[in-house]
């Protein structure tokens, strides 16, 4: 099927042409100087004026089309006329040079026409209409120029026309080859994008499927840890819990890498308290450091603004990884976490320094590559997937920062994270938005008191039902179970609930639609607090949860203290 003369390929060429305008203007200035030197000021000024008129016309057509919001067809037609004017101005130059009767300038005319053909086969080959203009005008000049000057025999004319024909044949075949390559590249890009989307969908699905059984494993391990156990049972339960948490950390790392590569990881900007974040981080790793006989030091430079604007969750993730590695690879001595002022008031430099085994320059060079560790012996001795530092480096880049390392074998290592974190006024408050809390980065308050509360849990998986029931009943709540969204709505119409927990992926009626119907008043109290339960690690947009009617989000595997704390907060209960 023949392509339309004014198809959307013209829009792509028009965009490229606008970007090349400064280069064309610079070239016009150089050519005008060349003409002035060889043919005099009058011809130089006349041609330069013609070239500028062509550029102004092209700019005017573009601006007018945008201002009048013309249809695509009219906009493209306007650009085609602009191309005719611009190519005409440069083609006229070949005629001027050829008719000068100066052999050197005639040679320049041929070079200029050849350059126009090269431009056509390399730039406008995607748009047949523009390609015809870009080729047709200089080709016509090459045919006409010998006729204008005369003095050539029929054999000479035939020879020159043959040369022009061969040049045009090459131009067309080269343009066709370029077009085929471009089509193949676009098809490959589309296929790669489709594969990436399929990978993301698979990871979202497998994340949900893995988190569901892990929800049961970790929740029941947590319940066991609070039971009366003998020392051996307590150690076994702790090992079970720690192994499950390690598996979840690995899963989250793989998902983070996938989201970063797909460009789907969003960086937030919200006010947070820097000393509080660093203090919580030190408290989180204090026990692990003490167990190894290490000193874990925290230093915050005097005068450093406490309130900062940035993504506290991702900052915590990076620093947590750096401190974790420092504790892991330091057999004795200390680990120091420092917050220092950067080169500008908005910049903060975080240092994590240890007295550990250190790194060679070669090891440091590949440290931030995915699935890379210092060497195989370290991987065997200390474990790990080699993803953590790669994720940290990419997260820092997404936050417009960077991570560097200074290290030497046996002399420890210093990791330096530099981030732009603008200071905030002390009165600034964080936006109240639902958040999904990572299991490894939560505080551990006492279990909340939910005595007397009626909590409806809607989830189709028996393991998730059992986990939610065990956690909520441990807090004193009365739990009602529904297998899907419709059953949840029916339950609310029968008896009101003080709190509703909805799994997002349920048969019959999913969690999102169930929440929307509750908010519309189709069942129970429209203002009842609703918590989303999700294993979808790839879908963490707080604005989306709020739009669907949720007040909070708990990511599976559910952490008992987090769920109970959220339930107590939403129902205004305290222990």
C-alpha angles and dihedrals in degrees: 000000000000116000118241115258091235103040128149092270086082090063091058093050090047090055091050090047092055090052091050094051095098090052091050092050091050091049090050090055091051092047091049090054090048091052093047091053095047106029106020137260097284095061092040093052093044094052094043089051090051091050091049092048088054092050093046090049091051091048091047093050091050094048093044092050090052094045094048092041091229123193117267092253094053091043091053092045089054091051091049090056089049090053090051090054094046096045089045092056093052093042090052087058090061090055091049092051094045096049091052088086087222108130092212092052091045088055088050089052091055091048091050092051091047089050090054090053091049089051090052096051093045103038115019098035090107093062113058094198094051091041090055090052094045091050101033099057099049090040089054090050091052090052096044100043097074090046092052094055097037124190095111124121120233090256091052091048090050090049092051093046090050090052091049090048092051091048091051091046090054091046092054095044092047091049090049091050091049090050092051091049091049092050090049091049092049091049090049091048091050090048091049090049090049090049090049091051090048090050091050091049090048092050091049090051096044090045090056092046094049095043093054096063091035087055088062095043097050096039093051091044088053090049090049091051089060093051126091102275133169116238094265093050091047091053091048092049091049090051091049091050094045092048091052091049090050090053091050091049090054091048092050091049092053091048092048091053090050093049093048092049091049091049091238100119110105123207114216128214115209137137117265140168109254099196090048092052092048092044092052089048092053091048090051093057100031095094094048091049093047091049088059093045093250129142111231107202128190122197126179115187114242114256095024108141109252099206112066137175117230144079106310094183094056092041089052090048092053096045092043090055093048093048091045091054092045092053091044096051098039112087094182141356123042148315117217126199113194134181112201136173116262130218091282130039090249095054125087124190117207119196127193108189126179140177092227137126096298130210138261119237089254092053092047091052094060097033096104096048118110116262090007128129132177092264141326094265091058090049090052093045102043104018125213136136099253091239102104101079092040089056091047092052093049093045090051090052091050087053090051091252139104143222124220133176134213115193147144131189110275093002100086129240137268118204114197121200116190117192137168104239110164116214120251134207113262091245094059113118131202119252112262100237132146111264135195109226120216112229094229096052105053132107119238111234122172116280111280122244111245096161112156096013120131108217123189115207117193114191131132096212117086092212092055090046091052092047094050092046093050093049097045096042089051086060092050100258126141107235128209118190127213124183097212144000096274091052089050092053091048090051092051091051089052098046130358121245130215092214135013127207115195128189109218097221110056131140122246093018123012127221097258095054090043090055091048092052092049090052090050089057097250092131134018124328112347089212096053112131112255126197121195118222112203143167091188101117091175095058109066106137108140092198089058093053091050092048089053091053102257122141096198142359129226116192119214132279083058116221110220097220092047094050093046092046091051091047092050092047094049093046093040093241126149130192 
